[in-house]
PDB file of C-alpha atoms and ligand atoms in Angstrom:
ATOM      1  CA  MET A   1     154.632  44.123 158.447  1.00 57.00           C
ATOM      2  CA  ILE A   2     154.117  41.798 161.436  1.00 60.00           C
ATOM      3  CA  ALA A   3     150.453  41.679 162.417  1.00 55.00           C
ATOM      4  CA  GLY A   4     149.795  43.505 165.690  1.00 55.00           C
ATOM      5  CA  ALA A   5     153.413  44.990 165.836  1.00 61.00           C
ATOM      6  CA  ARG A   6     152.448  48.468 165.393  1.00 57.00           C
ATOM      7  CA  VAL A   7     148.718  48.640 165.642  1.00 60.00           C
ATOM      8  CA  GLU A   8     146.230  45.941 166.854  1.00 64.00           C
ATOM      9  CA  PRO A   9     144.762  44.443 163.790  1.00 62.00           C
ATOM     10  CA  GLU A  10     141.104  45.589 163.472  1.00 67.00           C
ATOM     11  CA  PRO A  11     138.657  42.813 164.032  1.00 72.00           C
ATOM     12  CA  GLY A  12     136.952  41.637 160.772  1.00 74.00           C
ATOM     13  CA  LYS A  13     140.064  42.048 158.574  1.00 78.00           C
ATOM     14  CA  ARG A  14     140.784  39.043 156.215  1.00 82.00           C
ATOM     15  CA  ASN A  15     144.416  40.028 156.153  1.00 82.00           C
ATOM     16  CA  PRO A  16     146.070  42.165 158.851  1.00 76.00           C
ATOM     17  CA  LEU A  17     147.653  44.186 155.967  1.00 79.00           C
ATOM     18  CA  ASP A  18     144.382  45.114 154.494  1.00 84.00           C
ATOM     19  CA  PHE A  19     143.041  48.654 155.050  1.00 87.00           C
ATOM     20  CA  ALA A  20     139.544  49.995 154.955  1.00 87.00           C
ATOM     21  CA  LEU A  21     138.328  51.981 151.864  1.00 91.00           C
ATOM     22  CA  TRP A  22     135.010  52.582 153.395  1.00 91.00           C
ATOM     23  CA  LYS A  23     134.343  52.796 157.197  1.00 90.00           C
ATOM     24  CA  SER A  24     131.020  51.771 158.517  1.00 89.00           C
ATOM     25  CA  TRP A  25     129.053  54.408 160.419  1.00 92.00           C
ATOM     26  CA  SER A  26     129.734  54.840 164.093  1.00 90.00           C
ATOM     27  CA  GLU A  27     127.819  57.090 166.528  1.00 92.00           C
ATOM     28  CA  GLY A  28     128.571  60.801 166.268  1.00 92.00           C
ATOM     29  CA  GLU A  29     130.364  60.593 162.808  1.00 91.00           C
ATOM     30  CA  PRO A  30     129.186  62.015 159.544  1.00 93.00           C
ATOM     31  CA  TRP A  31     127.806  59.385 157.116  1.00 95.00           C
ATOM     32  CA  TRP A  32     126.613  58.871 153.592  1.00 95.00           C
ATOM     33  CA  ASN A  33     124.653  56.025 152.185  1.00 95.00           C
ATOM     34  CA  SER A  34     126.601  53.489 150.012  1.00 94.00           C
ATOM     35  CA  PRO A  35     126.058  49.988 148.541  1.00 94.00           C
ATOM     36  CA  TRP A  36     128.108  48.593 151.356  1.00 89.00           C
ATOM     37  CA  SER A  37     126.759  50.237 154.473  1.00 92.00           C
ATOM     38  CA  PRO A  38     126.033  53.874 155.689  1.00 95.00           C
ATOM     39  CA  GLY A  39     129.382  55.261 156.524  1.00 94.00           C
ATOM     40  CA  ARG A  40     132.204  57.528 155.189  1.00 93.00           C
ATOM     41  CA  PRO A  41     135.435  56.893 153.071  1.00 93.00           C
ATOM     42  CA  GLY A  42     138.360  55.665 154.914  1.00 92.00           C
ATOM     43  CA  TRP A  43     141.135  58.317 155.567  1.00 92.00           C
ATOM     44  CA  HIS A  44     143.611  56.881 152.858  1.00 95.00           C
ATOM     45  CA  LEU A  45     140.800  57.200 150.295  1.00 96.00           C
ATOM     46  CA  GLU A  46     139.801  60.820 151.450  1.00 95.00           C
ATOM     47  CA  CYS A  47     143.334  62.002 150.715  1.00 96.00           C
ATOM     48  CA  VAL A  48     143.610  60.253 147.315  1.00 97.00           C
ATOM     49  CA  VAL A  49     140.147  61.666 146.315  1.00 96.00           C
ATOM     50  CA  MET A  50     141.028  65.290 147.423  1.00 96.00           C
ATOM     51  CA  SER A  51     144.479  65.408 145.958  1.00 96.00           C
ATOM     52  CA  SER A  52     143.467  63.907 142.606  1.00 97.00           C
ATOM     53  CA  LYS A  53     140.489  66.290 142.320  1.00 97.00           C
ATOM     54  CA  TYR A  54     142.363  69.370 142.885  1.00 97.00           C
ATOM     55  CA  LEU A  55     145.883  68.579 141.542  1.00 96.00           C
ATOM     56  CA  GLY A  56     145.258  65.619 139.004  1.00 96.00           C
ATOM     57  CA  VAL A  57     147.437  62.557 138.951  1.00 96.00           C
ATOM     58  CA  PRO A  58     150.340  62.185 139.138  1.00 96.00           C
ATOM     59  CA  PHE A  59     151.174  65.374 140.869  1.00 97.00           C
ATOM     60  CA  ASP A  60     154.458  66.809 141.990  1.00 96.00           C
ATOM     61  CA  ILE A  61     154.762  67.230 145.717  1.00 96.00           C
ATOM     62  CA  HIS A  62     153.080  65.309 148.519  1.00 96.00           C
ATOM     63  CA  GLY A  63     153.900  66.317 152.077  1.00 94.00           C
ATOM     64  CA  GLY A  64     153.280  65.020 155.485  1.00 92.00           C
ATOM     65  CA  GLY A  65     154.814  64.056 158.696  1.00 89.00           C
ATOM     66  CA  GLN A  66     157.328  61.016 158.908  1.00 90.00           C
ATOM     67  CA  ASP A  67     154.936  59.071 160.990  1.00 87.00           C
ATOM     68  CA  LEU A  68     152.611  58.950 158.011  1.00 92.00           C
ATOM     69  CA  ILE A  69     154.815  57.016 155.532  1.00 93.00           C
ATOM     70  CA  PHE A  70     153.376  53.815 156.707  1.00 88.00           C
ATOM     71  CA  PRO A  71     150.594  52.921 156.572  1.00 88.00           C
ATOM     72  CA  HIS A  72     148.916  56.125 155.475  1.00 93.00           C
ATOM     73  CA  HIS A  73     151.091  57.256 152.401  1.00 95.00           C
ATOM     74  CA  GLU A  74     151.802  53.720 151.334  1.00 94.00           C
ATOM     75  CA  ASN A  75     148.059  52.833 151.216  1.00 95.00           C
ATOM     76  CA  GLU A  76     147.272  56.113 149.341  1.00 97.00           C
ATOM     77  CA  ILE A  77     149.738  55.028 146.604  1.00 97.00           C
ATOM     78  CA  ALA A  78     148.321  51.534 146.503  1.00 95.00           C
ATOM     79  CA  ILE A  79     144.674  53.175 145.973  1.00 96.00           C
ATOM     80  CA  ALA A  80     145.845  55.647 143.342  1.00 97.00           C
ATOM     81  CA  ARG A  81     148.009  53.158 141.314  1.00 96.00           C
ATOM     82  CA  VAL A  82     145.214  50.823 141.100  1.00 96.00           C
ATOM     83  CA  TYR A  83     142.359  53.163 140.482  1.00 96.00           C
ATOM     84  CA  PHE A  84     144.285  55.535 138.053  1.00 97.00           C
ATOM     85  CA  GLY A  85     146.432  52.912 136.505  1.00 97.00           C
ATOM     86  CA  ILE A  86     149.492  55.045 136.967  1.00 96.00           C
ATOM     87  CA  ASP A  87     153.154  54.139 137.870  1.00 95.00           C
ATOM     88  CA  TYR A  88     153.467  56.668 140.726  1.00 94.00           C
ATOM     89  CA  PHE A  89     151.088  58.928 142.570  1.00 96.00           C
ATOM     90  CA  ALA A  90     153.428  61.870 143.517  1.00 97.00           C
ATOM     91  CA  ARG A  91     156.833  62.704 141.884  1.00 96.00           C
ATOM     92  CA  TYR A  92     158.215  63.674 145.403  1.00 96.00           C
ATOM     93  CA  TRP A  93     157.329  62.862 149.002  1.00 96.00           C
ATOM     94  CA  ILE A  94     158.451  65.317 151.499  1.00 94.00           C
ATOM     95  CA  HIS A  95     158.301  64.001 154.963  1.00 95.00           C
ATOM     96  CA  VAL A  96     158.882  66.392 157.714  1.00 91.00           C
ATOM     97  CA  GLY A  97     160.402  65.619 161.009  1.00 90.00           C
ATOM     98  CA  LEU A  98     158.020  65.617 163.997  1.00 86.00           C
ATOM     99  CA  VAL A  99     157.677  68.379 166.614  1.00 84.00           C
ATOM    100  CA  THR A 100     158.860  67.693 170.223  1.00 87.00           C
ATOM    101  CA  ILE A 101     158.489  69.937 173.058  1.00 86.00           C
ATOM    102  CA  ARG A 102     161.462  70.166 175.467  1.00 79.00           C
ATOM    103  CA  GLY A 103     162.609  66.699 174.124  1.00 79.00           C
ATOM    104  CA  GLN A 104     159.272  65.028 174.593  1.00 82.00           C
ATOM    105  CA  LYS A 105     156.964  64.173 171.761  1.00 78.00           C
ATOM    106  CA  MET A 106     154.029  66.657 171.472  1.00 80.00           C
ATOM    107  CA  SER A 107     150.837  64.895 171.616  1.00 78.00           C
ATOM    108  CA  LYS A 108     147.221  65.176 172.782  1.00 80.00           C
ATOM    109  CA  SER A 109     147.507  62.071 175.067  1.00 82.00           C
ATOM    110  CA  LEU A 110     150.610  63.620 176.832  1.00 85.00           C
ATOM    111  CA  GLY A 111     148.735  66.959 177.124  1.00 87.00           C
ATOM    112  CA  ASN A 112     151.649  69.048 176.192  1.00 87.00           C
ATOM    113  CA  ILE A 113     150.181  70.513 173.089  1.00 87.00           C
ATOM    114  CA  ILE A 114     150.588  74.229 172.692  1.00 87.00           C
ATOM    115  CA  PRO A 115     147.938  75.701 170.523  1.00 89.00           C
ATOM    116  CA  ILE A 116     149.249  77.904 167.743  1.00 89.00           C
ATOM    117  CA  MET A 117     146.647  80.649 168.726  1.00 93.00           C
ATOM    118  CA  ASP A 118     148.257  80.795 172.131  1.00 92.00           C
ATOM    119  CA  VAL A 119     151.657  81.441 170.685  1.00 92.00           C
ATOM    120  CA  LEU A 120     150.472  83.905 168.182  1.00 95.00           C
ATOM    121  CA  ARG A 121     148.855  85.970 171.003  1.00 96.00           C
ATOM    122  CA  LYS A 122     152.301  86.454 172.398  1.00 94.00           C
ATOM    123  CA  TYR A 123     154.466  86.523 169.240  1.00 95.00           C
ATOM    124  CA  ASP A 124     154.169  87.799 165.703  1.00 95.00           C
ATOM    125  CA  GLY A 125     153.737  85.112 163.083  1.00 95.00           C
ATOM    126  CA  GLU A 126     157.087  86.167 161.544  1.00 96.00           C
ATOM    127  CA  VAL A 127     158.871  85.236 164.728  1.00 96.00           C
ATOM    128  CA  LEU A 128     157.208  81.628 164.420  1.00 93.00           C
ATOM    129  CA  ARG A 129     158.248  81.403 160.627  1.00 93.00           C
ATOM    130  CA  LEU A 130     161.926  82.383 161.341  1.00 95.00           C
ATOM    131  CA  TYR A 131     162.056  79.867 164.194  1.00 93.00           C
ATOM    132  CA  TYR A 132     160.596  77.091 162.178  1.00 88.00           C
ATOM    133  CA  SER A 133     162.982  77.940 159.156  1.00 91.00           C
ATOM    134  CA  MET A 134     166.030  77.391 161.459  1.00 91.00           C
ATOM    135  CA  THR A 135     165.508  73.620 161.616  1.00 89.00           C
ATOM    136  CA  GLN A 136     166.004  71.611 158.414  1.00 92.00           C
ATOM    137  CA  TYR A 137     162.575  70.239 157.378  1.00 90.00           C
ATOM    138  CA  ARG A 138     163.364  66.483 157.781  1.00 92.00           C
ATOM    139  CA  LYS A 139     164.930  66.875 161.160  1.00 91.00           C
ATOM    140  CA  PRO A 140     162.797  66.572 164.369  1.00 88.00           C
ATOM    141  CA  MET A 141     162.092  70.001 165.728  1.00 87.00           C
ATOM    142  CA  ASP A 142     162.231  70.791 169.369  1.00 86.00           C
ATOM    143  CA  PHE A 143     159.840  73.464 170.150  1.00 87.00           C
ATOM    144  CA  ASP A 144     161.185  75.416 173.101  1.00 86.00           C
ATOM    145  CA  PRO A 145     158.806  78.390 173.954  1.00 83.00           C
ATOM    146  CA  ASP A 146     161.551  79.972 175.870  1.00 85.00           C
ATOM    147  CA  ALA A 147     163.730  80.171 172.706  1.00 90.00           C
ATOM    148  CA  LEU A 148     161.070  82.481 171.077  1.00 93.00           C
ATOM    149  CA  ASP A 149     162.304  85.660 172.756  1.00 94.00           C
ATOM    150  CA  GLN A 150     165.763  84.975 171.410  1.00 95.00           C
ATOM    151  CA  VAL A 151     164.190  84.588 167.788  1.00 96.00           C
ATOM    152  CA  ARG A 152     162.275  87.652 168.224  1.00 96.00           C
ATOM    153  CA  ASN A 153     165.495  89.624 168.964  1.00 96.00           C
ATOM    154  CA  SER A 154     167.173  88.090 165.920  1.00 96.00           C
ATOM    155  CA  LEU A 155     164.353  89.179 163.739  1.00 96.00           C
ATOM    156  CA  MET A 156     164.460  92.733 165.306  1.00 96.00           C
ATOM    157  CA  SER A 157     168.257  92.776 164.338  1.00 96.00           C
ATOM    158  CA  ILE A 158     167.312  91.784 160.848  1.00 96.00           C
ATOM    159  CA  TYR A 159     164.751  94.541 160.391  1.00 96.00           C
ATOM    160  CA  ALA A 160     167.036  97.153 162.115  1.00 96.00           C
ATOM    161  CA  ALA A 161     169.720  96.295 159.501  1.00 96.00           C
ATOM    162  CA  TYR A 162     167.040  96.477 156.784  1.00 96.00           C
ATOM    163  CA  ASP A 163     165.979  99.902 157.924  1.00 96.00           C
ATOM    164  CA  MET A 164     169.580 101.164 158.100  1.00 95.00           C
ATOM    165  CA  LEU A 165     170.268  99.922 154.594  1.00 93.00           C
ATOM    166  CA  ILE A 166     167.105 101.659 153.205  1.00 92.00           C
ATOM    167  CA  GLU A 167     168.226 104.775 154.983  1.00 93.00           C
ATOM    168  CA  ALA A 168     171.735 104.522 153.543  1.00 90.00           C
ATOM    169  CA  VAL A 169     170.385 104.024 150.075  1.00 85.00           C
ATOM    170  CA  ASN A 170     167.878 107.039 150.319  1.00 86.00           C
ATOM    171  CA  GLU A 171     170.776 109.229 151.464  1.00 87.00           C
ATOM    172  CA  ALA A 172     173.325 107.975 149.061  1.00 79.00           C
ATOM    173  CA  PRO A 173     174.116 109.989 145.785  1.00 77.00           C
ATOM    174  CA  PRO A 174     171.526 108.918 143.194  1.00 71.00           C
ATOM    175  CA  THR A 175     173.808 106.892 140.843  1.00 71.00           C
ATOM    176  CA  TRP A 176     174.944 104.838 143.877  1.00 66.00           C
ATOM    177  CA  ALA A 177     171.412 104.298 145.087  1.00 61.00           C
ATOM    178  CA  THR A 178     170.050 103.198 141.648  1.00 67.00           C
ATOM    179  CA  ARG A 179     172.948 100.773 141.390  1.00 69.00           C
ATOM    180  CA  ILE A 180     172.021  99.247 144.644  1.00 67.00           C
ATOM    181  CA  LEU A 181     168.306  99.045 144.023  1.00 66.00           C
ATOM    182  CA  ASN A 182     168.864  97.492 140.566  1.00 66.00           C
ATOM    183  CA  CYS A 183     171.072  94.712 141.598  1.00 60.00           C
TER     184      CYS A 183
HETATM  185 ZN1  LIG B 201     146.916  61.872 153.558  1.00 75.97          ZN
END
């Protein structure tokens, strides 16, 4: 809440805690005409418009990274409560831990981002999904590309066990097989 502690206050703000509902046009950005200036909706407003249009308000679950709690999600709540006259915007807020890579924050500025398409060229999507599900969603997740081989092996063991089970069921006497399949 201290001005300038987190981000430099933007020039032209009456109060550093104010946030933009409408961004004036800058070179290279899409824009629309408005009574205020040519420009585009601010980020917080975009999210409120999209979610309320498709989900209605209030809706059940709003997700996002932990770094979005403030200011983004708090500003979404402020907009939605005032505009729709509701007590709450979403019933549950689910904030996921951030992804690090070998202990370092994964970010464009550090240049250590691994595009998902690069990973998918080497590993099946199922390997990635199993890897992601091994960390609790609120905990930071350290992405270690070297660990993916191990996860692929675990996945292969799961499928091998599955195949053996199916085979056993198929070879078992009918009553036993139906009992297993029906449970
Ligand atoms: Zn948002």
